[in-house]
Coordinates of C-alpha atoms in Angstrom, one line a residue:
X1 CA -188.6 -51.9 -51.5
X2 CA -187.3 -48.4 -51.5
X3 CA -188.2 -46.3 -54.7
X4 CA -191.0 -47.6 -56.4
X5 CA -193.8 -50.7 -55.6
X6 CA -192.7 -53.9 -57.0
X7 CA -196.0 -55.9 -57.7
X8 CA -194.6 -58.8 -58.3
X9 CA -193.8 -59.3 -54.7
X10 CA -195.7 -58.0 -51.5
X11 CA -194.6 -55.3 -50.0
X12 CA -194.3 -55.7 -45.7
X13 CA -195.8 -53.3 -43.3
X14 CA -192.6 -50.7 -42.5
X15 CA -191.6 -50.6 -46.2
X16 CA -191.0 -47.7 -47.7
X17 CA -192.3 -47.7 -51.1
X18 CA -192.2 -44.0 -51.9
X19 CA -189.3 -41.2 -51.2
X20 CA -188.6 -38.3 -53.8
X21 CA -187.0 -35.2 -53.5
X22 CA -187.9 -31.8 -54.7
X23 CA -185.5 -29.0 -55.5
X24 CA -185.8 -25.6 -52.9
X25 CA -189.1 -23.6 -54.3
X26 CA -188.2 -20.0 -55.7
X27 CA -190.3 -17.2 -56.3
X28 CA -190.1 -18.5 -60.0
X29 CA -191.3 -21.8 -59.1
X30 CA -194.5 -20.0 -57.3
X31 CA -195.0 -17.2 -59.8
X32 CA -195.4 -20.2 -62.3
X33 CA -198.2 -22.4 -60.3
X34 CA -200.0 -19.0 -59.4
X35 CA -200.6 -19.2 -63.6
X36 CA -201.2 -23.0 -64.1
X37 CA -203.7 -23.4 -60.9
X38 CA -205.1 -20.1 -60.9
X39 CA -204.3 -19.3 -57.4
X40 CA -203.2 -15.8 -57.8
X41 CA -203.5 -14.6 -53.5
X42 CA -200.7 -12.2 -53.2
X43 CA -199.5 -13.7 -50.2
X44 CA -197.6 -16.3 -52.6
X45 CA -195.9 -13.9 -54.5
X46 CA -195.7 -10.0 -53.5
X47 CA -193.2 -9.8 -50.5
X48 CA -195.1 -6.6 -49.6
X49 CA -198.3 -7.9 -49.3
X50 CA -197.1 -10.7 -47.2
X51 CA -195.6 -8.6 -45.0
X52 CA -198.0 -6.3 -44.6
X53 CA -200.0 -9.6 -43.3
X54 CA -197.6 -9.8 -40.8
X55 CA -195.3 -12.9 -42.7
X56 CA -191.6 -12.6 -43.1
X57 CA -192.3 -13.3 -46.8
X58 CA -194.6 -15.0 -49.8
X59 CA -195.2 -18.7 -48.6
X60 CA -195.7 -21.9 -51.1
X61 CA -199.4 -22.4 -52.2
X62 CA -200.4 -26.2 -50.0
X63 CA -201.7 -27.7 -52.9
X64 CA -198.2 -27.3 -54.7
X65 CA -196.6 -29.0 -51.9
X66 CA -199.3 -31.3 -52.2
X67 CA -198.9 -31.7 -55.7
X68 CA -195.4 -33.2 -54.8
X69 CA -196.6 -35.6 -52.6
X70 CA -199.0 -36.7 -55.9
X71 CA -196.3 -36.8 -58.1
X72 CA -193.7 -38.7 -55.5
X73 CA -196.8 -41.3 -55.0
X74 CA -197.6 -41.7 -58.6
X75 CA -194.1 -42.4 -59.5
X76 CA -193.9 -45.1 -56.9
X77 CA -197.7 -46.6 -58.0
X78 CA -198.8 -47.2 -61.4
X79 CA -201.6 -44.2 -61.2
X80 CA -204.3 -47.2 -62.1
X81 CA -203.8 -49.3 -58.6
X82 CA -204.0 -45.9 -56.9
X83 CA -207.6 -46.4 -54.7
X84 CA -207.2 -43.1 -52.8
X85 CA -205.3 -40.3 -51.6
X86 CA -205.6 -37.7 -48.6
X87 CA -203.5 -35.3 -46.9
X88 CA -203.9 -32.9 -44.2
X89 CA -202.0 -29.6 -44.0
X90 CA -199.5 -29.5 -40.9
X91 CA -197.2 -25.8 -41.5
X92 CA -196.8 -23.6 -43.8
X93 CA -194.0 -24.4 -46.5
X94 CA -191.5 -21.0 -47.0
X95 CA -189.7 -20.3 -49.6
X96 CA -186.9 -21.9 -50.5
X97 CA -188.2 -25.3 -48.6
X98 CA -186.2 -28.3 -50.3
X99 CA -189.7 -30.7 -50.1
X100 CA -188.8 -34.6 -49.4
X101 CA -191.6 -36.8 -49.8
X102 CA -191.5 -40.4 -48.3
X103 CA -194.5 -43.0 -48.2
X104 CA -194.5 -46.3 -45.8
X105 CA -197.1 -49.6 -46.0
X106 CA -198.8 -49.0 -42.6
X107 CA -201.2 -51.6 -43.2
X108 CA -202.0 -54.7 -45.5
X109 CA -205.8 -55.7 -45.9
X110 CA -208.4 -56.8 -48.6
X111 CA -211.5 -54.7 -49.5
X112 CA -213.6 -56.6 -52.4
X113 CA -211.3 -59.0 -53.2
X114 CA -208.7 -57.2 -53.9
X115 CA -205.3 -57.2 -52.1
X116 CA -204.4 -53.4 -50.9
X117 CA -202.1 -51.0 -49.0
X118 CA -202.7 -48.2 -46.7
X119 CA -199.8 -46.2 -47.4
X120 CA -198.5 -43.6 -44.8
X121 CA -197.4 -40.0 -46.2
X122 CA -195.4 -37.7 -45.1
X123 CA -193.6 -34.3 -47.1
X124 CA -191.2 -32.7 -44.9
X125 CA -188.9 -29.3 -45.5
X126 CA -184.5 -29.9 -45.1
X127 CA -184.8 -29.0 -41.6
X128 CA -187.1 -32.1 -40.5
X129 CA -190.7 -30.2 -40.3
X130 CA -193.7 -32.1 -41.8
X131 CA -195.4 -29.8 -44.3
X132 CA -198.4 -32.4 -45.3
X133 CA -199.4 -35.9 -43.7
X134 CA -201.6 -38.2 -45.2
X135 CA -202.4 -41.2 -46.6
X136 CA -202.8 -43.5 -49.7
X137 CA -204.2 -46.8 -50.1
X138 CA -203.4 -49.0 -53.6
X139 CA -204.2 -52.2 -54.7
X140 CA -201.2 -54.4 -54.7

C-alpha cells in the first residue's frame, strides 16, 4: 500500500499507507491561517518583529504544519476508522518549507475487538528535517 489504506486487505507492519506533499508555504499562505485559526503572533507574519526576536524571518504557525499531517492522514483513512492522532513538535518550519508528510504501520493489535493500526508519522521540510513526529492509530 502506498497512497491510501485499502481495507479490504491488511496492511503489514513497514507499509506505508500515507505520503502527501505540500506546496513551499508563502507569506500568503501564513497571512491566510493567521485569519482562519486566529493566531495573529507577529512572529508569523511581520519580518520586523521576527527579527527583532532575533529570527532570520516570520516562521510557519506548528499547528499549520500539523494541519498537513491531518489532512495527509485523513486522505489515507476514511476520517471514521481514525481512533487517534498525536504529534510532537521537533523544529521550527521556515518559510518557504515544501512539507512532505509520510505515515508507516508500526504495529498491528486489537483493542475491544476491533482490529487496529498504530501508524507512525512523520512531516519533514525538502532538505530531510522532521518538522512534527507522531502517531495515529485506526481501525482497519
Amino acid at each position: 500500500m502506498t497512497d491510501t489504506m485499502d481495507m479490504a486487505t491488511s496492511p503489514a507492519v513497514g507499509d506505508r499507507i500515507v505520503h502527501k506533499r505540500f506546496p513551499a508555504i508563502s507569506r500568503h499562505r501564513l497571512a491566510l491561517y493567521c485569519g482562519a485559526s486566529g493566531d495573529h503572533n507577529p512572529i508569523h507574519v511581520d519580518i520586523d518583529f521576527a527579527k527583532a526576536s532575533g529570527f532570520p524571518d516570520v516562521f510557519t504557525h506548528g499547528m499549520l504544519v500539523m494541519g498537513y499531517l491531518g489532512q495527509a492522514l485523513s486522505d489515507a483513512v476514511p476520517p471514521g476508522r481514525i481512533r487517534s492522532f498525536s504529534t510532537r513538535f521537533a523544529a521550527i518550519t521556515q518559510l518557504g518549507a515544501e512539507i512532505t508528510c509520510e505515515g508507516t504501520v508500526a504495529e498491528l493489535f486489537e483493542e475491544g475487538g476491533e482490529r487496529r493500526a498504530r501508524i507512525a508519522l512523520t512531516t519533514k521540510d525538502q532538505h530531510g528535517e522532521t518538522k512534527l513526529a507522531g502517531e495515529a492509530v485506526v481501525a482497519l
